PDB file of C-alpha atoms in Angstrom:
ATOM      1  CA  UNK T 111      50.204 -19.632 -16.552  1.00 81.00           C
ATOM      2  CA  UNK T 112      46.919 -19.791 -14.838  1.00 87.00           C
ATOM      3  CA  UNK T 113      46.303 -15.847 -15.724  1.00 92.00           C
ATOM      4  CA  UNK T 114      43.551 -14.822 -18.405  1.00 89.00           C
ATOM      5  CA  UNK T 115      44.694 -13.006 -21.289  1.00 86.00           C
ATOM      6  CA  UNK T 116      43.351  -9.509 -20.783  1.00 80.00           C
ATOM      7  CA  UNK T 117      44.443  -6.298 -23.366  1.00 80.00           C
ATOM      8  CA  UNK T 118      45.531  -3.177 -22.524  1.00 82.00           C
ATOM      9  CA  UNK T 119      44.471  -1.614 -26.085  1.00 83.00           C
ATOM     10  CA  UNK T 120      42.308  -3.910 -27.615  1.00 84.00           C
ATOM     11  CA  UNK T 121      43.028  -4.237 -31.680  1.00 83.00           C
ATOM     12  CA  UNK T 122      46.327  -2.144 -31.225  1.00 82.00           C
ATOM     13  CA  UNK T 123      49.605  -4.071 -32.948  1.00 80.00           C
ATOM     14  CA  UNK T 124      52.734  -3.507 -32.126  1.00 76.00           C
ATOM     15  CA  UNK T 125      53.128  -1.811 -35.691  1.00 73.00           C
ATOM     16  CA  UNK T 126      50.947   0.928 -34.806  1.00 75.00           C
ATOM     17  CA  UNK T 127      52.675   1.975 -31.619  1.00 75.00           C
ATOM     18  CA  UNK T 128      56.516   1.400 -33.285  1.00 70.00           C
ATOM     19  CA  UNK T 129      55.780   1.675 -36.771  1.00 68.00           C
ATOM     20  CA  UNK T 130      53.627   5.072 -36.797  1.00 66.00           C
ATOM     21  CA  UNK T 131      54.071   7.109 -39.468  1.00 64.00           C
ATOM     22  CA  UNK T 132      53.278  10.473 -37.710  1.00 62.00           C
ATOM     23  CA  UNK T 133      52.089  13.463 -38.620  1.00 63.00           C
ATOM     24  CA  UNK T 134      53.086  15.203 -42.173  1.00 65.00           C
ATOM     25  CA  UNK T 135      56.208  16.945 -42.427  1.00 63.00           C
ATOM     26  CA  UNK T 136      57.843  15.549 -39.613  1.00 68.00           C
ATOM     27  CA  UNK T 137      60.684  13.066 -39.592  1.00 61.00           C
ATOM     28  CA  UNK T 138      58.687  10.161 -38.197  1.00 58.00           C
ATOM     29  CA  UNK T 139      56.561  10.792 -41.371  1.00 61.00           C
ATOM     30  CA  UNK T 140      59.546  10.759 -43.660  1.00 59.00           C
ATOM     31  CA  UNK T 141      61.032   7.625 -41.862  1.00 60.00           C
ATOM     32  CA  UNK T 142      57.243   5.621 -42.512  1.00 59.00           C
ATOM     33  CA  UNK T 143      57.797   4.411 -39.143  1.00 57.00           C
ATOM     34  CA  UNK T 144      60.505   2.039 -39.577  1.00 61.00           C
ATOM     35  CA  UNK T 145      62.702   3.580 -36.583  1.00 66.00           C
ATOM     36  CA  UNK T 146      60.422   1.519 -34.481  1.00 70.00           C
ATOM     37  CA  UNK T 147      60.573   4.372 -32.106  1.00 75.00           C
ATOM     38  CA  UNK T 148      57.559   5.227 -29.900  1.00 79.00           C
ATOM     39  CA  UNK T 149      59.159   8.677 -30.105  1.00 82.00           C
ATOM     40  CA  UNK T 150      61.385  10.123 -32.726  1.00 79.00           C
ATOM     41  CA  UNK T 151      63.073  13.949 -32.343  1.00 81.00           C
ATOM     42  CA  UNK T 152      62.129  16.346 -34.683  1.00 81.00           C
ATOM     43  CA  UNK T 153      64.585  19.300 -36.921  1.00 83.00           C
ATOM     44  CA  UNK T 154      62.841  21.785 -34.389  1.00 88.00           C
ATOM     45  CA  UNK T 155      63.993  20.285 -31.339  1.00 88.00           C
ATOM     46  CA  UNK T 156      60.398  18.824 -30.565  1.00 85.00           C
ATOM     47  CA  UNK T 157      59.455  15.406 -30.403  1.00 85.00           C
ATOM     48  CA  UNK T 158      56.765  13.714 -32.030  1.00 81.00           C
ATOM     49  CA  UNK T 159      54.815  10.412 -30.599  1.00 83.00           C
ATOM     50  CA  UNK T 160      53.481   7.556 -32.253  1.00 81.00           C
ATOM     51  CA  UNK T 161      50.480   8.137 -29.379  1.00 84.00           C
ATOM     52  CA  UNK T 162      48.661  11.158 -30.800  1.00 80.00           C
ATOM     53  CA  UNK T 163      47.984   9.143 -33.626  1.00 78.00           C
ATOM     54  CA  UNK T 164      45.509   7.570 -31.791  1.00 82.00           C
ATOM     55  CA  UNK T 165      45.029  10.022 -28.993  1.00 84.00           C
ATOM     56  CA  UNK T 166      44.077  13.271 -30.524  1.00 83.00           C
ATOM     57  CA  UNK T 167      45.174  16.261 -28.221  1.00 87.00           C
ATOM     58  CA  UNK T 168      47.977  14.405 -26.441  1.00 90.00           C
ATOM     59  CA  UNK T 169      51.341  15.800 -26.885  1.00 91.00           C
ATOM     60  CA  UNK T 170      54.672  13.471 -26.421  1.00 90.00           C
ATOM     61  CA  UNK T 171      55.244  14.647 -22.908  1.00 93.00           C
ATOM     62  CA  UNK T 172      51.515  13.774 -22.361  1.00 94.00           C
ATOM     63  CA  UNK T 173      52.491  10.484 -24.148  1.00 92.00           C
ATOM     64  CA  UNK T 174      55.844   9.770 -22.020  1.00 93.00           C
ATOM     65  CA  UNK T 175      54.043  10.626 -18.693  1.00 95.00           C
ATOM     66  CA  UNK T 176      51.740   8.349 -19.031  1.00 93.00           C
ATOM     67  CA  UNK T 177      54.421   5.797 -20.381  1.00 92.00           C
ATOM     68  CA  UNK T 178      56.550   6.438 -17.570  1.00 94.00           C
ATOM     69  CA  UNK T 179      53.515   6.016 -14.757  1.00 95.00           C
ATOM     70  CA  UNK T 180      52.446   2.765 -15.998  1.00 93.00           C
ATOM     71  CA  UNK T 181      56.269   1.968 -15.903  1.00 95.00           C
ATOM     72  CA  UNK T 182      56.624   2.952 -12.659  1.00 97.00           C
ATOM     73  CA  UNK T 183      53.286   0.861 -11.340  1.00 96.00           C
ATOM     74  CA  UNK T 184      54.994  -2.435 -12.965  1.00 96.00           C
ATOM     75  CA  UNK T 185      57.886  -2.272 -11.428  1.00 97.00           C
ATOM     76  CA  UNK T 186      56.733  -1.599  -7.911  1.00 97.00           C
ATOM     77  CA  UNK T 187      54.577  -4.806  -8.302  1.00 98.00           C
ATOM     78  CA  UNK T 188      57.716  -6.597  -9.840  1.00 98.00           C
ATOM     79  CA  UNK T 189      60.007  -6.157  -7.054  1.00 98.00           C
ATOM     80  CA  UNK T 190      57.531  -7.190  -4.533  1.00 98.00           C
ATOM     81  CA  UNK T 191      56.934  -9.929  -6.324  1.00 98.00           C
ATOM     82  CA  UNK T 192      60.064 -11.168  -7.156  1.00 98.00           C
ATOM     83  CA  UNK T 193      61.016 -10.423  -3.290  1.00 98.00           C
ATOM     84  CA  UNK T 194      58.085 -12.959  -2.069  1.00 98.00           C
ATOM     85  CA  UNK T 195      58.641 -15.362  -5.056  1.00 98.00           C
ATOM     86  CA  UNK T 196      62.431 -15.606  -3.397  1.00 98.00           C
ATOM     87  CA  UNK T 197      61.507 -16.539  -0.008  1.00 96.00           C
ATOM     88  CA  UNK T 198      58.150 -19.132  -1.763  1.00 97.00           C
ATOM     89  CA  UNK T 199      61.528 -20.814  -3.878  1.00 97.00           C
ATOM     90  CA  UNK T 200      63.684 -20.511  -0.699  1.00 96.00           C
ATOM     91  CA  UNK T 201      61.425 -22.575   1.251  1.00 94.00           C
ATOM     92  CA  UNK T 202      60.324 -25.191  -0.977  1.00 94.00           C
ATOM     93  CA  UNK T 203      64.033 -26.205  -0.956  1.00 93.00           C
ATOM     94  CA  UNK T 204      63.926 -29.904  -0.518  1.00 90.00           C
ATOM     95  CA  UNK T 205      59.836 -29.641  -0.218  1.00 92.00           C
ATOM     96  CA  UNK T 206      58.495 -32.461  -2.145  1.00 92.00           C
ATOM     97  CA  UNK T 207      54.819 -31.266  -2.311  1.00 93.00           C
ATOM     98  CA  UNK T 208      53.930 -31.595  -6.099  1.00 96.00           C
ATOM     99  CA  UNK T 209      50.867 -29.152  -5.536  1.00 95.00           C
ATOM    100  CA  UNK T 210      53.411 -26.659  -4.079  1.00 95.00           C
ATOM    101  CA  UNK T 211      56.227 -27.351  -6.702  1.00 96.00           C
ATOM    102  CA  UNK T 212      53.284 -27.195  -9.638  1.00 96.00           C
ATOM    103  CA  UNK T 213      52.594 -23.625  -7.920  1.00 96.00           C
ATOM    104  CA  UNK T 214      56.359 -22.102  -7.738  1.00 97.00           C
ATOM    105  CA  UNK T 215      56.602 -23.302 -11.245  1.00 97.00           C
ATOM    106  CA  UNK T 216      53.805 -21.351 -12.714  1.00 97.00           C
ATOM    107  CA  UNK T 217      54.797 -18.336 -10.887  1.00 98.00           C
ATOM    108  CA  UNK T 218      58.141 -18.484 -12.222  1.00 98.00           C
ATOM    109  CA  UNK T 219      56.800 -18.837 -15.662  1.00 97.00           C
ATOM    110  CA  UNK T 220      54.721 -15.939 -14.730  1.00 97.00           C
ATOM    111  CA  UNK T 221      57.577 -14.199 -13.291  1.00 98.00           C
ATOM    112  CA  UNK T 222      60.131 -14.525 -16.015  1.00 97.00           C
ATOM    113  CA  UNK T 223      57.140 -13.270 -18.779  1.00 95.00           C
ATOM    114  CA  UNK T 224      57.258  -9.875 -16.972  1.00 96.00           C
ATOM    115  CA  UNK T 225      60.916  -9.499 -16.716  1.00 96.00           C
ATOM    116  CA  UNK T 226      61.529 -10.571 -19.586  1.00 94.00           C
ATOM    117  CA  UNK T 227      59.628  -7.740 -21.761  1.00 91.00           C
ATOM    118  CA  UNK T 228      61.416  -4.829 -22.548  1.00 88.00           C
ATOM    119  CA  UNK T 229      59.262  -2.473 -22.255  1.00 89.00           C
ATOM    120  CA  UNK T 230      59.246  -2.238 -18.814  1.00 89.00           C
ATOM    121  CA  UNK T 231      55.388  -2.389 -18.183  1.00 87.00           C
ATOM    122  CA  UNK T 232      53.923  -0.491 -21.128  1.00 86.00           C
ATOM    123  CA  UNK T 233      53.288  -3.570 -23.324  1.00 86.00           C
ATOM    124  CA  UNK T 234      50.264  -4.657 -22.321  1.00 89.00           C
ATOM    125  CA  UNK T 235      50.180  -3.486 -18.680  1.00 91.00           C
ATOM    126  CA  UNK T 236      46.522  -5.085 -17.479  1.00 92.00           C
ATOM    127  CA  UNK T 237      48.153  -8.370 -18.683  1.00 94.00           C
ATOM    128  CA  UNK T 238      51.866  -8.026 -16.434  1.00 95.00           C
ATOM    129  CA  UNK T 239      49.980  -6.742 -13.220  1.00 96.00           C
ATOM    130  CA  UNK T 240      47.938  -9.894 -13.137  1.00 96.00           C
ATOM    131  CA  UNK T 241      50.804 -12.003 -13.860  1.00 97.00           C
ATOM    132  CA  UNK T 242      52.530 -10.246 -10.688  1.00 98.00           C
ATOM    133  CA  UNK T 243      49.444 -10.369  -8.811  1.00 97.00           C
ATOM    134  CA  UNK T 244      49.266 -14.106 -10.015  1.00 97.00           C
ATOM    135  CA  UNK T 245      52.941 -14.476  -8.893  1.00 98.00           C
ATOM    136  CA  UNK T 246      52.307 -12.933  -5.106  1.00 98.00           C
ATOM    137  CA  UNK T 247      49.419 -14.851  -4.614  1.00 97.00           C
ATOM    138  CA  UNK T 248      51.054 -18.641  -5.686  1.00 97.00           C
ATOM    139  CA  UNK T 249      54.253 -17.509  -3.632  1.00 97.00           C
ATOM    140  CA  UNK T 250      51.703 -16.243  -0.509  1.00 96.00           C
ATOM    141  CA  UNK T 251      50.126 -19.500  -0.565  1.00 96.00           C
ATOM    142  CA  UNK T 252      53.178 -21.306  -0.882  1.00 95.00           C
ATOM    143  CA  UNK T 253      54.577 -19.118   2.648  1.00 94.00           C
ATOM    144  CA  UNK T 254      51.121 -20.062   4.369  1.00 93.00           C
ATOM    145  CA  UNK T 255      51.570 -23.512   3.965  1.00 91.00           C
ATOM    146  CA  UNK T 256      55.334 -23.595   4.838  1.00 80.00           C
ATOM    147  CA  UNK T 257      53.914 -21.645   7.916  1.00 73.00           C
ATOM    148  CA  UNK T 258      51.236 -24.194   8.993  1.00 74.00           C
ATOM    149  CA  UNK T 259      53.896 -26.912   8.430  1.00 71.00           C
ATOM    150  CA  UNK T 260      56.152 -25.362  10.389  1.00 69.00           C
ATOM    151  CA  UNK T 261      53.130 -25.096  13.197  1.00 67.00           C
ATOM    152  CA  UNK T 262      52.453 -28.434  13.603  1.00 64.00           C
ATOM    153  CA  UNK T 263      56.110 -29.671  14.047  1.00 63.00           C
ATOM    154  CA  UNK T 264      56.393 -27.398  16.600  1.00 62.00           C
ATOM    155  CA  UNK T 265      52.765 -28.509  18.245  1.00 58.00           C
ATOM    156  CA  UNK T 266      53.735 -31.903  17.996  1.00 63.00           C
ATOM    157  CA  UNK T 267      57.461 -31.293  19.558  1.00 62.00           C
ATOM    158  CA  UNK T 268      55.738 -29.497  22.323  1.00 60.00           C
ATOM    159  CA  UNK T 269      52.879 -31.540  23.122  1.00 58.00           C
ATOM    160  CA  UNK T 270      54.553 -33.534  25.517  1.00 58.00           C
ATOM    161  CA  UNK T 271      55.202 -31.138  27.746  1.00 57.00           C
ATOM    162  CA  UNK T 272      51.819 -29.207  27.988  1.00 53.00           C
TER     163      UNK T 272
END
């Protein structure tokens, strides 16, 4: 919500990533891609990837690095988020600021789109880091403003005495 749509691999389906056919002679070939495996083991022992369909001169270890590092990037921006979307919801506990409720709402929304894909960050990756960056930001300016709140109650206790 409030995020622009952006691809990873524009004009890729998920059919040619999980439904590759492979290479000749290989299993993945003889299976026509309906393992919907990314990665299938071969007879030999090796493993063939639906990647170097595409990317000519990548092996599947190439393939699973990469795989794994964009992995690895989402979910280092998915725990921080989800650690300052719990304090943003944690605060706005009885807060009955609309503007404030509209933004822990989206970033829930936003929040629950990235967990909830099961590829862990590889589907679409551009996309899920804005979401999370989307999700910090709403739950950052939620914290600022229960922060400047919090300021002038104290100002105003204090004033009195200064």
């Amino acid at each position: 919500v409030g995020v622009t749509f952006v691809e990873t691999m524009e004009d890729i389906t998920c059919t040619d990533c999980h439904m590759s056919s492979g290479e000749e002679d290989t299993k993945a070939s003889m299976y026509h891609g309906h393992t919907w495996a990314v990665f299938v083991d071969e007879e030999d022992g090796s493993q063939t990837a639906a990647c170097t369909s595409c990317h000519e001169g990548m092996n599947a270890a190439a393939s699973e690095g990469i795989i794994k590092s964009f992995q690895s990037k989402t979910q280092a921006s998915l725990d921080s988020a989800e650690t300052v979307f719990a304090l943003a919801d944690s605060v706005m506990q009885g807060n009955a600021d609309e503007t404030l409720k509209s933004k822990l709402d989206e970033a829930e929304t936003n929040l629950f789109l990235v967990q909830s894909d099961e590829s862990g960050g590889f589907h679409n990756q551009h996309f899920q880091m804005a979401l999370l960056e989307d999700v910090i930001q709403k739950s950052n300016e939620i914290l600022r403003s229960e922060e400047r709140r919090v300021g002038k109650e104290c100002r105003s206790r204090w004033s009195p005495y200064h």
